[in-house]
Tab-separated table of C-alpha atoms in Angstrom:
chain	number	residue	atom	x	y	z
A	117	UNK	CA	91.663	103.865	87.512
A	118	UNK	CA	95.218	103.769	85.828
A	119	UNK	CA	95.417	104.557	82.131
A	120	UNK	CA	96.380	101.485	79.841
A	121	UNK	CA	99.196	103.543	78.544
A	122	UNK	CA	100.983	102.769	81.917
A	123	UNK	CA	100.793	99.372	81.945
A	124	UNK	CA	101.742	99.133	78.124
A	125	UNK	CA	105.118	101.205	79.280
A	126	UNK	CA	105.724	99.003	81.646
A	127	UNK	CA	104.626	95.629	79.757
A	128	UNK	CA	107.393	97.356	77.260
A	129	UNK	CA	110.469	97.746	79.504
A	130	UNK	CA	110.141	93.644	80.581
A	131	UNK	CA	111.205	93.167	77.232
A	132	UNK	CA	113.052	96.210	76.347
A	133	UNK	CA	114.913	96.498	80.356
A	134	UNK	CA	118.235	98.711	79.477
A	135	UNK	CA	119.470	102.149	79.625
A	136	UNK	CA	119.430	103.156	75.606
A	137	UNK	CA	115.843	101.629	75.078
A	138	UNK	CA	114.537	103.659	78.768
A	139	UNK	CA	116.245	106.824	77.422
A	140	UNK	CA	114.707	106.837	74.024
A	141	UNK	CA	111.232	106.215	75.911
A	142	UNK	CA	111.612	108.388	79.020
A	143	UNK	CA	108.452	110.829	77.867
A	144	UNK	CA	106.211	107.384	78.069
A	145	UNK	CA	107.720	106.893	81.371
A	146	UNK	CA	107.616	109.878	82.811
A	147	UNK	CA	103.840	109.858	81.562
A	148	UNK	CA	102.946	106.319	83.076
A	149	UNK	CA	104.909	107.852	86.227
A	150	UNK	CA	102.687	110.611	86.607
A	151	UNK	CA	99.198	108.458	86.252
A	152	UNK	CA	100.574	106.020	88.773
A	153	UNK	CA	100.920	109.175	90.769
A	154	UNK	CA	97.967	110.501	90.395
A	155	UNK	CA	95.976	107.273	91.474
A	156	UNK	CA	97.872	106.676	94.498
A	157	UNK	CA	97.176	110.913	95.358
A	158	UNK	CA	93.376	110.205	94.784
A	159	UNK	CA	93.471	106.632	97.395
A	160	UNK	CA	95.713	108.517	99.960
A	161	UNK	CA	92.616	111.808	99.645
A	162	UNK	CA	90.032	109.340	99.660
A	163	UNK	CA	91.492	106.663	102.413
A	164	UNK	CA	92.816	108.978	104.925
A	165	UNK	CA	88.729	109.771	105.999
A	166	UNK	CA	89.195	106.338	107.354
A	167	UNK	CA	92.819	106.670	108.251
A	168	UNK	CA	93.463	110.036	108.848
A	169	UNK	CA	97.487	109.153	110.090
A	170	UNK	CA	98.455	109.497	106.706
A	171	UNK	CA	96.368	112.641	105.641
A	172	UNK	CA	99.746	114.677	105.215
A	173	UNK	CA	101.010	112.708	103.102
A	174	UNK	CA	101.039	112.620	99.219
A	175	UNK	CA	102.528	110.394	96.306
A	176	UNK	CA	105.689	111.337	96.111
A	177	UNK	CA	106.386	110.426	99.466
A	178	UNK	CA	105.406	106.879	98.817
A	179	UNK	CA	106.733	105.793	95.667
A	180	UNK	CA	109.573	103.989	94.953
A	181	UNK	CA	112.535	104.800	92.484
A	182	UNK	CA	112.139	102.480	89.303
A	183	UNK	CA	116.301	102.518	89.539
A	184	UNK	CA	117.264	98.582	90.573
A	185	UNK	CA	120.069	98.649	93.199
A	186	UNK	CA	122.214	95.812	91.266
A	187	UNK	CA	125.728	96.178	93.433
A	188	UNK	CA	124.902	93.046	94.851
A	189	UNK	CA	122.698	91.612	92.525
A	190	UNK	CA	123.402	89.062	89.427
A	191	UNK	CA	120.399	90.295	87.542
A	192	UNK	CA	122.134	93.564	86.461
A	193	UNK	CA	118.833	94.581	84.466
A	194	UNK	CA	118.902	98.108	85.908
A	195	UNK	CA	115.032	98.923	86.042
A	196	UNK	CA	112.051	97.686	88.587
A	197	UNK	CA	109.036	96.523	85.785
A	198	UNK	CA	106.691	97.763	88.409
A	199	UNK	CA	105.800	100.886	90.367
A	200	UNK	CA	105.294	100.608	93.864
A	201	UNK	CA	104.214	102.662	96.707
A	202	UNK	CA	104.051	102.232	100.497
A	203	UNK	CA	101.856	104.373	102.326
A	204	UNK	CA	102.964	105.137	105.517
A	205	UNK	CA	102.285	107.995	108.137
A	206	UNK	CA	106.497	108.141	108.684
A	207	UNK	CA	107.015	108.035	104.910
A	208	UNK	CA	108.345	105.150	102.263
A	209	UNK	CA	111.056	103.728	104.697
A	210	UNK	CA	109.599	103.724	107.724
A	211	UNK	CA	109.857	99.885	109.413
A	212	UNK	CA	106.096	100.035	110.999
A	213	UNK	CA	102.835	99.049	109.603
A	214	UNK	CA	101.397	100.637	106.068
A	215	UNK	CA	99.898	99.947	103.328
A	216	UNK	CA	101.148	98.750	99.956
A	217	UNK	CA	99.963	98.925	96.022
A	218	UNK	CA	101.962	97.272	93.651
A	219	UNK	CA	101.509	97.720	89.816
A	220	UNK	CA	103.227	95.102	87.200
A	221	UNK	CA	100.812	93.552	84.348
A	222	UNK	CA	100.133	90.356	85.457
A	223	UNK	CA	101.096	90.779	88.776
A	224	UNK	CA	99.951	93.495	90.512
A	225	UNK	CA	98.673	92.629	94.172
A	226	UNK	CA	97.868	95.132	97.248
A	227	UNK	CA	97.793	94.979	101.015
A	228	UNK	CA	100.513	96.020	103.604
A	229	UNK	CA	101.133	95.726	107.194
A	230	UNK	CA	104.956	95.074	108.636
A	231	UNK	CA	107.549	93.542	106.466
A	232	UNK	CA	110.618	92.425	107.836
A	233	UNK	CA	110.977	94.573	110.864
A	234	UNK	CA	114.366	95.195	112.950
A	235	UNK	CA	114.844	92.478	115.862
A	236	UNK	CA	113.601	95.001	118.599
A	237	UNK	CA	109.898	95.687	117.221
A	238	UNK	CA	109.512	91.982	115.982
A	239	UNK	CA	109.905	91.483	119.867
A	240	UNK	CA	107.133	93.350	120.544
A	241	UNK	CA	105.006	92.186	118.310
A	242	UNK	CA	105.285	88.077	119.112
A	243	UNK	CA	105.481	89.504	123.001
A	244	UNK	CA	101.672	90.872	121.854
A	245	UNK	CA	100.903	88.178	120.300
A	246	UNK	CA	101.695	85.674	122.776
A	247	UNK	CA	99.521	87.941	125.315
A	248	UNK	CA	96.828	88.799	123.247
A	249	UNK	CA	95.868	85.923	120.664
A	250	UNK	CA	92.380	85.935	121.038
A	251	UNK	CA	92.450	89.567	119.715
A	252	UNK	CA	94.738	88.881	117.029
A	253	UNK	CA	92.670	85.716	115.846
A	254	UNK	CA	89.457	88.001	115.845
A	255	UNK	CA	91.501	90.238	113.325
A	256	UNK	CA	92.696	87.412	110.526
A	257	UNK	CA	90.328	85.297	110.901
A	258	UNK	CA	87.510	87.490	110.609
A	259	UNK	CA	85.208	86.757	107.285
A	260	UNK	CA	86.164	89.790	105.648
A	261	UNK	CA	90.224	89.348	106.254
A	262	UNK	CA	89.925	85.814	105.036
A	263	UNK	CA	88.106	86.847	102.137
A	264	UNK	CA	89.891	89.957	100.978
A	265	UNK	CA	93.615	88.119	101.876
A	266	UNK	CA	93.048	84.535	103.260
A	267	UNK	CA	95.693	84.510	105.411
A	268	UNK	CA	98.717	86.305	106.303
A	269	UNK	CA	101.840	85.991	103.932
A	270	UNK	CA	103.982	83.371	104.024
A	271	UNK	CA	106.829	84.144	101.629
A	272	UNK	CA	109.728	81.730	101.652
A	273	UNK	CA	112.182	82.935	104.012
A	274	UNK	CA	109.565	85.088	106.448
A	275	UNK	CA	108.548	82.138	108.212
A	276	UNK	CA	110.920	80.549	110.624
A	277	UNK	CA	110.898	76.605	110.802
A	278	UNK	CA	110.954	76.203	114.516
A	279	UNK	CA	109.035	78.506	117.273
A	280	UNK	CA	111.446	81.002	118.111
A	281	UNK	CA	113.822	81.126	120.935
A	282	UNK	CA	112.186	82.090	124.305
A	283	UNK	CA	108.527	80.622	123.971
A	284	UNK	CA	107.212	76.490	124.142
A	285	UNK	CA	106.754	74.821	121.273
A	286	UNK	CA	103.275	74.005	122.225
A	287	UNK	CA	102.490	77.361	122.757
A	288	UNK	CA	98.690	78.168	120.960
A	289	UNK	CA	100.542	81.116	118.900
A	290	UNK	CA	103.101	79.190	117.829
A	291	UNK	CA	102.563	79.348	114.466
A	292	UNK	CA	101.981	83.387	114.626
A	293	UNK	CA	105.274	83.749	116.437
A	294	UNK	CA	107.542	82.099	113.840
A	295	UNK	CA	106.320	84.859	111.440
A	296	UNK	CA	109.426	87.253	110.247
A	297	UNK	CA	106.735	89.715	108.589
A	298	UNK	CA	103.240	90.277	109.359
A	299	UNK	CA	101.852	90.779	105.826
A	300	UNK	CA	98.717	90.250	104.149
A	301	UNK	CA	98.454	90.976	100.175
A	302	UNK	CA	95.691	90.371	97.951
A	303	UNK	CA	95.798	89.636	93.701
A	304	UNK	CA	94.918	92.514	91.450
A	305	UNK	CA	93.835	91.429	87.619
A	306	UNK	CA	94.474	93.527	85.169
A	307	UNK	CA	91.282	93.920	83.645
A	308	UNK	CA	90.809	96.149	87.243
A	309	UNK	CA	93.515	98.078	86.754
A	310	UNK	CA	92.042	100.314	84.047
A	311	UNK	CA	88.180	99.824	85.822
A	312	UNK	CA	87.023	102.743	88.215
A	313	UNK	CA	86.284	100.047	90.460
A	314	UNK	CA	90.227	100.112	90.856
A	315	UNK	CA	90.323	102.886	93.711
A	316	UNK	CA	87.019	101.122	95.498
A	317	UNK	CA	89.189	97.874	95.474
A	318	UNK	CA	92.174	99.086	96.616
A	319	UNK	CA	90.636	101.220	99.373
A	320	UNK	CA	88.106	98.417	100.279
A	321	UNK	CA	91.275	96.186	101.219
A	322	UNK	CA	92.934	98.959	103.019
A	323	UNK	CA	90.013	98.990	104.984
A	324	UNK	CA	90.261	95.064	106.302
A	325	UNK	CA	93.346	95.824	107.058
A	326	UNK	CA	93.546	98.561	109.273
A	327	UNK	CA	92.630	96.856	112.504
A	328	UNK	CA	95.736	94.584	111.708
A	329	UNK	CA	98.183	97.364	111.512
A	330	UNK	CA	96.641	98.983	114.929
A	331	UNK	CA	96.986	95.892	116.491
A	332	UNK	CA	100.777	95.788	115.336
A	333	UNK	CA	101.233	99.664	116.335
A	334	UNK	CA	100.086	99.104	119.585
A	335	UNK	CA	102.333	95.907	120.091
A	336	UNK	CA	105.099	98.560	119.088
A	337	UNK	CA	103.662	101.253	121.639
């Protein structure tokens, strides 16, 4: 479970998002740092009996900097209002499969898999798919997937309009294989947050997900 502390701090910085305010607070920061830390240490100890890929591994090589990059941004508010951290055998900005946890009050979700891969491995993975659909099909739309996530993701601007070059439109994976990402994220309410059924529930959709991201590490080989 996180500590309400950490979610106040970051509640805090949506309103108060500049340099002066973040300086004067940087103890409460570092602090809600460290229990964000701390939680995603305890699901990589407890997960990695299950996927033992990422046993090595521990926080710090999965979070993300709360820094914004804003060179090309207009918002030039220069903090994330979130933590974030991407658990992945290769570390934070490694381009295959992982898992994700994603804490902002009101907003906080969980999940994973491959998000916006280079042109090469996206091959691969709607060459697998167009091979191997039935196995795919067992995987998200299994009971459990559908209940945990639904459905994969489909965030504007990861889904392409038309099938994509090189396969039929008719083709039975066509709607699989106009997918940019292969994602799959599920809500977190913030009443869960500070429950110990927090780790359970993250872990627990972890879980569902696995055989996804082996299926998409195989199609990578």
């Amino acid at each position: 479970m996180l500590q309400s502390s950490t979610l106040q701090f970051l509640k805090d910085l949506k309103l108060n998002n500049n340099k002066s305010w973040f300086d004067d607070n940087r103890k409460n920061y570092e602090k809600a740092r460290q229990d964000f830390a701390a939680f995603i240490d305890t699901v990589i100890q407890k997960f990695s009996k299950t996927d033992p890929s990422i046993s090595h591994l521990a926080a710090k090589d999965c979070m993300f900097r709360i820094n914004r990059d804003i060179r090309f941004s207009k918002d030039k508010t220069p903090y994330k209002t979130n933590f974030g951290a991407f658990i992945n055998s290769e570390g934070k900005k490694s381009m295959t499969p992982g898992y994700y946890f994603h804490l902002e009050p009101g907003a906080s979700f969980t999940g994973g898999g491959m998000w916006q891969p280079p042109a090469d491995m996206l091959a691969k993975v709607r060459q697998e798919i167009d091979y191997n659909l039935s196995d795919f099909e067992k995987i998200i739309l299994s009971k459990k997937f559908k209940t945990t996530y639904g459905s994969l993701s489909v965030e504007e601007g990861q889904v392409l309009s038309r099938v994509p070059k090189g396969y039929e439109t008719d083709n039975p994976a066509a709607e699989y294989l106009k997918h940019k990402s292969f994602v799959a994220l599920t809500n977190i309410a913030d009443a869960d947050l500070t429950s110990k059924a927090l780790l359970t529930k993250v872990t627990g959709a972890f879980e569902i997900l696995l055989p996804l991201n082996n299926y998409l590490n195989n199609a990578l080989g």
